[in-house]
């Protein structure tokens, strides 16, 4: 066959090309038998690196009009040509087309280990990785980026180290959390895909007390409710609360209740004409945290009261009363 017509090569990605051509003017054989040979040569200083490995693909379809080649080396010059063949033999070559591939982002690094550096607050962890292998002429890695975020959090934290590092220390970790860790490499061409790993931090005692303690007296019973400690002070899942109601006179005995099953309230069948103090503490599987500030309850039995204890910015405590 004569040479394929209008042969051209274009980059479709930094390391991928597309070859296009038209059918040879003279097939000189049965039109349904034959195909094309594609030749690819890597060049160094304009000369082939290895001529013996120039034949790249065989296309057993004379009607084909394009061919794609990927996984070429970055920042490298290549020469492309092709010819047709039939039952009579190989045909004439096209002219040679040369093209230089672009740079590519790094390959994905491999996380080797994620290790806690102690089990007491403030928690720290070390992430170590294997640096990705660079292809010849691939741009060097400029930096590694590590993002880490606890389940339920919206904004990840980020650490960045230089391209020669193979580890980083994570700080600001909370206890009793599951963290997702993402590691990526970066060069002038862009970012690699991210390697992922998880870290489970140990559970600790809560650092914070229950918030917004309030009570109401309805139908002769006292119901006291509260909210969990601030999320960053729970140090794990809250599994129970210890609630203590103490009469202010000397006749009665204090009442302690352990509140479980995810509830955040307790009901007491007491003499609502008397005055009481109340406090509550949250607990994880590790142990209990601090009690809430003492709430003084001095109800008027003629009406239904609802009290809320709030901590003001000045850290003084005020009791707000709404009479229904």
mmCIF file of C-alpha atoms in Angstrom:
data_model
loop_
_atom_site.group_PDB
_atom_site.id
_atom_site.type_symbol
_atom_site.label_atom_id
_atom_site.label_comp_id
_atom_site.label_asym_id
_atom_site.label_seq_id
_atom_site.Cartn_x
_atom_site.Cartn_y
_atom_site.Cartn_z
ATOM 1 C CA UNK A 1 0.000 0.000 0.000
ATOM 2 C CA UNK A 2 0.984 3.600 -0.380
ATOM 3 C CA UNK A 3 1.475 5.711 2.736
ATOM 4 C CA UNK A 4 -1.552 6.762 4.799
ATOM 5 C CA UNK A 5 -2.555 10.326 3.977
ATOM 6 C CA UNK A 6 -2.742 13.405 6.232
ATOM 7 C CA UNK A 7 -0.953 11.756 9.150
ATOM 8 C CA UNK A 8 -0.949 13.907 12.287
ATOM 9 C CA UNK A 9 -0.170 13.592 16.019
ATOM 10 C CA UNK A 10 -1.568 15.813 18.787
ATOM 11 C CA UNK A 11 -1.291 15.813 22.596
ATOM 12 C CA UNK A 12 -4.608 15.004 24.259
ATOM 13 C CA UNK A 13 -3.122 14.917 27.779
ATOM 14 C CA UNK A 14 0.362 15.596 29.176
ATOM 15 C CA UNK A 15 1.414 11.975 28.539
ATOM 16 C CA UNK A 16 -1.113 10.907 25.895
ATOM 17 C CA UNK A 17 -1.331 11.464 22.125
ATOM 18 C CA UNK A 18 -3.866 10.853 19.390
ATOM 19 C CA UNK A 19 -2.786 9.785 15.886
ATOM 20 C CA UNK A 20 -5.070 10.535 12.924
ATOM 21 C CA UNK A 21 -4.789 9.730 9.221
ATOM 22 C CA UNK A 22 -6.710 9.046 6.017
ATOM 23 C CA UNK A 23 -6.813 5.842 3.991
ATOM 24 C CA UNK A 24 -3.858 5.267 1.614
ATOM 25 C CA UNK A 25 -4.479 6.429 -1.919
ATOM 26 C CA UNK A 26 -3.455 3.006 -3.286
ATOM 27 C CA UNK A 27 -4.286 -0.074 -1.245
ATOM 28 C CA UNK A 28 -2.968 -2.430 -3.970
ATOM 29 C CA UNK A 29 -4.719 -5.460 -2.539
ATOM 30 C CA UNK A 30 -8.014 -6.770 -1.298
ATOM 31 C CA UNK A 31 -9.672 -3.798 0.365
ATOM 32 C CA UNK A 32 -10.908 -5.821 3.359
ATOM 33 C CA UNK A 33 -7.555 -7.355 4.250
ATOM 34 C CA UNK A 34 -4.750 -5.487 5.985
ATOM 35 C CA UNK A 35 -4.132 -2.855 8.612
ATOM 36 C CA UNK A 36 -1.523 -0.473 9.949
ATOM 37 C CA UNK A 37 1.728 -0.534 11.899
ATOM 38 C CA UNK A 38 2.396 2.311 14.343
ATOM 39 C CA UNK A 39 5.994 3.164 15.245
ATOM 40 C CA UNK A 40 6.984 5.156 18.342
ATOM 41 C CA UNK A 41 10.574 6.164 19.155
ATOM 42 C CA UNK A 42 11.741 7.962 22.267
ATOM 43 C CA UNK A 43 14.323 10.600 21.394
ATOM 44 C CA UNK A 44 17.270 11.990 23.309
ATOM 45 C CA UNK A 45 18.952 15.033 21.834
ATOM 46 C CA UNK A 46 16.941 14.386 18.678
ATOM 47 C CA UNK A 47 18.180 10.791 18.215
ATOM 48 C CA UNK A 48 16.313 7.518 18.893
ATOM 49 C CA UNK A 49 17.174 5.937 22.240
ATOM 50 C CA UNK A 50 16.490 2.378 20.984
ATOM 51 C CA UNK A 51 15.624 1.760 17.347
ATOM 52 C CA UNK A 52 14.917 -1.931 17.948
ATOM 53 C CA UNK A 53 11.844 -1.071 20.011
ATOM 54 C CA UNK A 54 10.233 1.362 17.588
ATOM 55 C CA UNK A 55 7.248 -0.794 16.487
ATOM 56 C CA UNK A 56 4.518 -0.018 19.003
ATOM 57 C CA UNK A 57 1.102 -1.244 17.815
ATOM 58 C CA UNK A 58 -0.582 -3.298 15.128
ATOM 59 C CA UNK A 59 -4.023 -2.153 13.955
ATOM 60 C CA UNK A 60 -5.820 -4.958 12.077
ATOM 61 C CA UNK A 61 -8.431 -2.704 10.536
ATOM 62 C CA UNK A 62 -7.888 -0.706 7.364
ATOM 63 C CA UNK A 63 -11.004 1.359 8.053
ATOM 64 C CA UNK A 64 -9.516 2.753 11.281
ATOM 65 C CA UNK A 65 -8.781 6.497 11.175
ATOM 66 C CA UNK A 66 -7.299 7.247 14.625
ATOM 67 C CA UNK A 67 -5.282 5.620 17.410
ATOM 68 C CA UNK A 68 -4.540 6.738 20.981
ATOM 69 C CA UNK A 69 -1.319 6.099 22.901
ATOM 70 C CA UNK A 70 -1.032 6.820 26.618
ATOM 71 C CA UNK A 71 1.428 6.327 29.498
ATOM 72 C CA UNK A 72 4.213 8.137 27.682
ATOM 73 C CA UNK A 73 7.047 9.540 29.783
ATOM 74 C CA UNK A 74 6.668 13.199 30.810
ATOM 75 C CA UNK A 75 8.757 16.028 29.361
ATOM 76 C CA UNK A 76 10.098 13.678 26.690
ATOM 77 C CA UNK A 77 10.429 14.010 22.896
ATOM 78 C CA UNK A 78 8.917 11.222 20.771
ATOM 79 C CA UNK A 79 8.850 10.475 17.048
ATOM 80 C CA UNK A 80 5.777 8.846 15.432
ATOM 81 C CA UNK A 81 5.209 7.346 12.020
ATOM 82 C CA UNK A 82 3.062 4.584 10.493
ATOM 83 C CA UNK A 83 2.471 2.524 7.392
ATOM 84 C CA UNK A 84 -0.217 0.224 6.031
ATOM 85 C CA UNK A 85 0.141 -3.468 5.217
ATOM 86 C CA UNK A 86 -1.769 -6.045 3.174
ATOM 87 C CA UNK A 87 -1.254 -9.614 1.955
ATOM 88 C CA UNK A 88 1.492 -8.357 -0.359
ATOM 89 C CA UNK A 89 3.596 -6.857 2.466
ATOM 90 C CA UNK A 90 4.352 -3.591 4.233
ATOM 91 C CA UNK A 91 3.563 -0.284 2.552
ATOM 92 C CA UNK A 92 5.223 3.077 2.415
ATOM 93 C CA UNK A 93 5.874 5.069 5.607
ATOM 94 C CA UNK A 94 4.265 8.355 6.457
ATOM 95 C CA UNK A 95 6.454 11.294 7.274
ATOM 96 C CA UNK A 96 7.747 11.347 10.874
ATOM 97 C CA UNK A 97 5.943 13.554 13.370
ATOM 98 C CA UNK A 98 7.726 14.711 16.520
ATOM 99 C CA UNK A 99 6.114 15.874 19.738
ATOM 100 C CA UNK A 100 7.262 16.688 23.272
ATOM 101 C CA UNK A 101 5.070 15.410 26.085
ATOM 102 C CA UNK A 102 4.061 17.662 28.967
ATOM 103 C CA UNK A 103 4.746 17.351 32.657
ATOM 104 C CA UNK A 104 2.462 15.282 34.870
ATOM 105 C CA UNK A 105 1.438 15.513 38.532
ATOM 106 C CA UNK A 106 3.186 13.117 40.905
ATOM 107 C CA UNK A 107 2.014 9.596 41.500
ATOM 108 C CA UNK A 108 0.108 8.872 44.692
ATOM 109 C CA UNK A 109 2.344 8.455 47.754
ATOM 110 C CA UNK A 110 1.909 5.362 49.932
ATOM 111 C CA UNK A 111 1.053 5.794 53.621
ATOM 112 C CA UNK A 112 3.222 3.402 55.633
ATOM 113 C CA UNK A 113 1.989 4.107 59.167
ATOM 114 C CA UNK A 114 -0.149 6.362 61.370
ATOM 115 C CA UNK A 115 0.990 6.205 65.008
ATOM 116 C CA UNK A 116 -0.279 8.023 68.109
ATOM 117 C CA UNK A 117 2.474 9.732 70.105
ATOM 118 C CA UNK A 118 0.940 9.030 73.526
ATOM 119 C CA UNK A 119 -2.594 8.500 74.770
ATOM 120 C CA UNK A 120 -3.027 11.582 76.959
ATOM 121 C CA UNK A 121 -4.150 15.032 75.896
ATOM 122 C CA UNK A 122 -2.935 16.988 74.021
ATOM 123 C CA UNK A 123 -2.899 14.174 71.464
ATOM 124 C CA UNK A 124 -0.386 14.020 68.610
ATOM 125 C CA UNK A 125 0.166 11.503 65.836
ATOM 126 C CA UNK A 126 2.875 10.843 63.247
ATOM 127 C CA UNK A 127 2.121 9.945 59.620
ATOM 128 C CA UNK A 128 4.901 8.301 57.590
ATOM 129 C CA UNK A 129 4.835 7.560 53.866
ATOM 130 C CA UNK A 130 6.823 6.173 50.986
ATOM 131 C CA UNK A 131 7.717 8.774 48.403
ATOM 132 C CA UNK A 132 6.410 7.959 44.902
ATOM 133 C CA UNK A 133 8.918 6.916 42.288
ATOM 134 C CA UNK A 134 9.630 9.587 39.683
ATOM 135 C CA UNK A 135 9.700 8.849 35.973
ATOM 136 C CA UNK A 136 12.693 10.102 33.969
ATOM 137 C CA UNK A 137 12.402 13.860 33.418
ATOM 138 C CA UNK A 138 9.361 14.058 35.736
ATOM 139 C CA UNK A 139 9.196 17.294 37.713
ATOM 140 C CA UNK A 140 10.394 16.900 41.322
ATOM 141 C CA UNK A 141 7.910 16.910 44.176
ATOM 142 C CA UNK A 142 7.719 20.361 45.754
ATOM 143 C CA UNK A 143 5.630 19.521 48.827
ATOM 144 C CA UNK A 144 3.351 17.038 50.539
ATOM 145 C CA UNK A 145 -0.066 18.080 51.842
ATOM 146 C CA UNK A 146 -1.857 16.275 54.664
ATOM 147 C CA UNK A 147 -5.499 16.972 55.473
ATOM 148 C CA UNK A 148 -7.170 15.446 58.537
ATOM 149 C CA UNK A 149 -10.698 15.785 59.847
ATOM 150 C CA UNK A 150 -12.754 14.141 62.591
ATOM 151 C CA UNK A 151 -16.011 12.453 61.632
ATOM 152 C CA UNK A 152 -18.790 15.021 61.772
ATOM 153 C CA UNK A 153 -16.450 18.004 61.415
ATOM 154 C CA UNK A 154 -16.863 20.306 58.430
ATOM 155 C CA UNK A 155 -13.448 21.929 57.970
ATOM 156 C CA UNK A 156 -10.291 19.786 57.777
ATOM 157 C CA UNK A 157 -6.981 20.771 59.322
ATOM 158 C CA UNK A 158 -3.932 20.849 57.040
ATOM 159 C CA UNK A 159 -0.200 20.279 57.361
ATOM 160 C CA UNK A 160 2.334 20.937 54.566
ATOM 161 C CA UNK A 161 5.951 19.740 54.453
ATOM 162 C CA UNK A 162 8.657 19.994 51.795
ATOM 163 C CA UNK A 163 9.102 17.484 49.006
ATOM 164 C CA UNK A 164 12.034 15.689 50.641
ATOM 165 C CA UNK A 165 10.084 14.796 53.803
ATOM 166 C CA UNK A 166 8.549 11.397 54.450
ATOM 167 C CA UNK A 167 6.642 12.126 57.670
ATOM 168 C CA UNK A 168 4.607 14.791 59.441
ATOM 169 C CA UNK A 169 3.255 15.283 62.975
ATOM 170 C CA UNK A 170 -0.462 15.922 63.394
ATOM 171 C CA UNK A 171 -1.543 18.128 66.317
ATOM 172 C CA UNK A 172 -4.826 19.397 67.707
ATOM 173 C CA UNK A 173 -6.351 15.912 67.847
ATOM 174 C CA UNK A 174 -9.363 15.338 70.084
ATOM 175 C CA UNK A 175 -9.934 12.225 72.153
ATOM 176 C CA UNK A 176 -12.543 9.632 71.254
ATOM 177 C CA UNK A 177 -12.699 10.537 67.547
ATOM 178 C CA UNK A 178 -12.275 8.814 64.198
ATOM 179 C CA UNK A 179 -10.103 10.897 61.873
ATOM 180 C CA UNK A 180 -9.874 10.609 58.095
ATOM 181 C CA UNK A 181 -6.363 11.388 56.849
ATOM 182 C CA UNK A 182 -5.586 12.359 53.241
ATOM 183 C CA UNK A 183 -2.028 12.570 51.886
ATOM 184 C CA UNK A 184 -1.106 14.040 48.507
ATOM 185 C CA UNK A 185 2.070 15.040 46.660
ATOM 186 C CA UNK A 186 2.386 18.265 44.645
ATOM 187 C CA UNK A 187 4.693 19.527 41.902
ATOM 188 C CA UNK A 188 4.542 22.369 39.372
ATOM 189 C CA UNK A 189 2.146 20.367 37.204
ATOM 190 C CA UNK A 190 -0.422 19.756 39.945
ATOM 191 C CA UNK A 191 -1.559 17.420 42.699
ATOM 192 C CA UNK A 192 -1.435 13.653 42.902
ATOM 193 C CA UNK A 193 -4.441 11.579 43.874
ATOM 194 C CA UNK A 194 -4.721 11.274 47.640
ATOM 195 C CA UNK A 195 -3.774 8.291 49.759
ATOM 196 C CA UNK A 196 -6.243 7.761 52.617
ATOM 197 C CA UNK A 197 -6.018 6.301 56.107
ATOM 198 C CA UNK A 198 -7.993 6.413 59.362
ATOM 199 C CA UNK A 199 -6.935 7.137 62.929
ATOM 200 C CA UNK A 200 -9.013 6.298 66.002
ATOM 201 C CA UNK A 201 -8.018 8.328 69.059
ATOM 202 C CA UNK A 202 -8.445 6.956 72.610
ATOM 203 C CA UNK A 203 -11.452 7.851 74.745
ATOM 204 C CA UNK A 204 -10.885 10.094 77.767
ATOM 205 C CA UNK A 205 -12.886 11.629 80.610
ATOM 206 C CA UNK A 206 -14.962 14.638 79.531
ATOM 207 C CA UNK A 207 -13.241 17.980 80.105
ATOM 208 C CA UNK A 208 -16.472 19.956 80.048
ATOM 209 C CA UNK A 209 -19.644 20.016 82.095
ATOM 210 C CA UNK A 210 -23.215 19.647 80.774
ATOM 211 C CA UNK A 211 -24.653 22.933 79.509
ATOM 212 C CA UNK A 212 -27.929 24.850 79.743
ATOM 213 C CA UNK A 213 -29.310 23.063 82.792
ATOM 214 C CA UNK A 214 -33.000 23.866 83.293
ATOM 215 C CA UNK A 215 -35.977 22.552 85.238
ATOM 216 C CA UNK A 216 -39.733 22.627 85.145
ATOM 217 C CA UNK A 217 -42.363 21.492 87.643
ATOM 218 C CA UNK A 218 -45.491 19.977 86.145
ATOM 219 C CA UNK A 219 -48.139 17.764 87.738
ATOM 220 C CA UNK A 220 -46.295 17.634 90.998
ATOM 221 C CA UNK A 221 -43.009 16.313 89.560
ATOM 222 C CA UNK A 222 -39.686 17.982 88.861
ATOM 223 C CA UNK A 223 -38.133 17.406 85.440
ATOM 224 C CA UNK A 224 -34.565 18.630 84.954
ATOM 225 C CA UNK A 225 -32.898 18.650 81.517
ATOM 226 C CA UNK A 226 -29.526 19.685 80.097
ATOM 227 C CA UNK A 227 -27.389 19.597 76.966
ATOM 228 C CA UNK A 228 -24.143 17.622 76.459
ATOM 229 C CA UNK A 229 -20.765 19.271 77.058
ATOM 230 C CA UNK A 230 -19.250 21.274 74.211
ATOM 231 C CA UNK A 231 -18.255 18.888 71.430
ATOM 232 C CA UNK A 232 -14.529 19.587 71.682
ATOM 233 C CA UNK A 233 -14.622 18.808 75.429
ATOM 234 C CA UNK A 234 -16.460 15.478 75.392
ATOM 235 C CA UNK A 235 -13.385 13.318 74.675
ATOM 236 C CA UNK A 236 -15.545 10.510 73.319
ATOM 237 C CA UNK A 237 -19.161 9.428 73.120
ATOM 238 C CA UNK A 238 -21.173 10.394 76.189
ATOM 239 C CA UNK A 239 -22.525 7.120 77.604
ATOM 240 C CA UNK A 240 -24.209 8.331 80.813
ATOM 241 C CA UNK A 241 -24.883 11.243 83.132
ATOM 242 C CA UNK A 242 -24.718 11.352 86.916
ATOM 243 C CA UNK A 243 -27.509 13.626 88.236
ATOM 244 C CA UNK A 244 -27.681 14.672 91.921
ATOM 245 C CA UNK A 245 -30.667 16.444 93.517
ATOM 246 C CA UNK A 246 -30.084 17.554 97.130
ATOM 247 C CA UNK A 247 -32.721 19.037 99.516
ATOM 248 C CA UNK A 248 -31.620 22.296 101.093
ATOM 249 C CA UNK A 249 -33.163 21.441 104.475
ATOM 250 C CA UNK A 250 -31.708 18.872 106.838
ATOM 251 C CA UNK A 251 -34.641 16.462 106.729
ATOM 252 C CA UNK A 252 -34.313 14.995 103.263
ATOM 253 C CA UNK A 253 -31.632 12.854 101.646
ATOM 254 C CA UNK A 254 -29.983 13.590 98.353
ATOM 255 C CA UNK A 255 -31.131 11.640 95.298
ATOM 256 C CA UNK A 256 -28.642 10.320 92.744
ATOM 257 C CA UNK A 257 -29.639 9.046 89.310
ATOM 258 C CA UNK A 258 -27.586 7.530 86.499
ATOM 259 C CA UNK A 259 -29.113 8.572 83.194
ATOM 260 C CA UNK A 260 -28.334 6.359 80.205
ATOM 261 C CA UNK A 261 -29.684 5.402 76.757
ATOM 262 C CA UNK A 262 -28.852 8.780 75.234
ATOM 263 C CA UNK A 263 -31.284 10.694 77.457
ATOM 264 C CA UNK A 264 -30.396 14.150 78.807
ATOM 265 C CA UNK A 265 -33.078 14.645 81.428
ATOM 266 C CA UNK A 266 -34.211 13.214 84.736
ATOM 267 C CA UNK A 267 -37.581 13.317 86.542
ATOM 268 C CA UNK A 268 -37.841 13.398 90.340
ATOM 269 C CA UNK A 269 -41.002 12.660 92.372
ATOM 270 C CA UNK A 270 -40.249 15.000 95.265
ATOM 271 C CA UNK A 271 -42.011 17.561 97.422
ATOM 272 C CA UNK A 272 -42.026 20.505 95.052
ATOM 273 C CA UNK A 273 -42.738 22.910 97.940
ATOM 274 C CA UNK A 274 -39.170 22.497 99.168
ATOM 275 C CA UNK A 275 -35.924 24.014 97.877
ATOM 276 C CA UNK A 276 -33.178 21.907 96.275
ATOM 277 C CA UNK A 277 -29.780 22.115 94.627
ATOM 278 C CA UNK A 278 -28.938 20.186 91.454
ATOM 279 C CA UNK A 279 -25.819 19.304 89.530
ATOM 280 C CA UNK A 280 -25.013 16.856 86.730
ATOM 281 C CA UNK A 281 -21.841 15.380 85.201
ATOM 282 C CA UNK A 282 -21.276 13.612 81.864
ATOM 283 C CA UNK A 283 -19.369 10.358 81.523
ATOM 284 C CA UNK A 284 -17.693 8.374 78.758
ATOM 285 C CA UNK A 285 -16.628 4.752 78.921
ATOM 286 C CA UNK A 286 -13.390 6.062 80.476
ATOM 287 C CA UNK A 287 -15.003 7.931 83.386
ATOM 288 C CA UNK A 288 -16.855 11.038 84.558
ATOM 289 C CA UNK A 289 -16.148 14.679 83.892
ATOM 290 C CA UNK A 290 -16.780 17.801 86.007
ATOM 291 C CA UNK A 291 -20.176 18.660 87.423
ATOM 292 C CA UNK A 292 -22.225 21.531 86.114
ATOM 293 C CA UNK A 293 -22.438 24.675 88.310
ATOM 294 C CA UNK A 294 -24.909 24.117 91.152
ATOM 295 C CA UNK A 295 -28.466 25.110 90.240
ATOM 296 C CA UNK A 296 -30.601 26.323 93.165
ATOM 297 C CA UNK A 297 -34.270 25.362 92.827
ATOM 298 C CA UNK A 298 -36.713 27.265 95.046
ATOM 299 C CA UNK A 299 -40.132 26.794 93.413
ATOM 300 C CA UNK A 300 -43.422 28.513 94.192
ATOM 301 C CA UNK A 301 -46.018 25.727 94.259
ATOM 302 C CA UNK A 302 -48.810 28.079 93.153
ATOM 303 C CA UNK A 303 -47.460 28.311 89.597
ATOM 304 C CA UNK A 304 -45.384 26.345 87.118
ATOM 305 C CA UNK A 305 -41.831 27.548 86.858
ATOM 306 C CA UNK A 306 -39.144 27.100 84.238
ATOM 307 C CA UNK A 307 -35.568 28.099 85.034
ATOM 308 C CA UNK A 308 -32.500 28.132 82.846
ATOM 309 C CA UNK A 309 -28.930 28.480 83.986
ATOM 310 C CA UNK A 310 -26.609 30.184 81.520
ATOM 311 C CA UNK A 311 -22.955 31.057 81.625
ATOM 312 C CA UNK A 312 -22.412 34.665 80.579
ATOM 313 C CA UNK A 313 -19.301 35.927 78.818
ATOM 314 C CA UNK A 314 -18.052 37.371 82.106
ATOM 315 C CA UNK A 315 -18.206 33.792 83.480
ATOM 316 C CA UNK A 316 -20.728 34.833 86.129
ATOM 317 C CA UNK A 317 -23.847 32.736 86.440
ATOM 318 C CA UNK A 318 -27.346 34.169 86.281
ATOM 319 C CA UNK A 319 -30.702 32.503 86.815
ATOM 320 C CA UNK A 320 -33.432 33.492 84.360
ATOM 321 C CA UNK A 321 -37.020 32.685 85.353
ATOM 322 C CA UNK A 322 -40.018 32.518 83.011
ATOM 323 C CA UNK A 323 -43.425 32.236 84.693
ATOM 324 C CA UNK A 324 -46.075 30.591 82.513
#
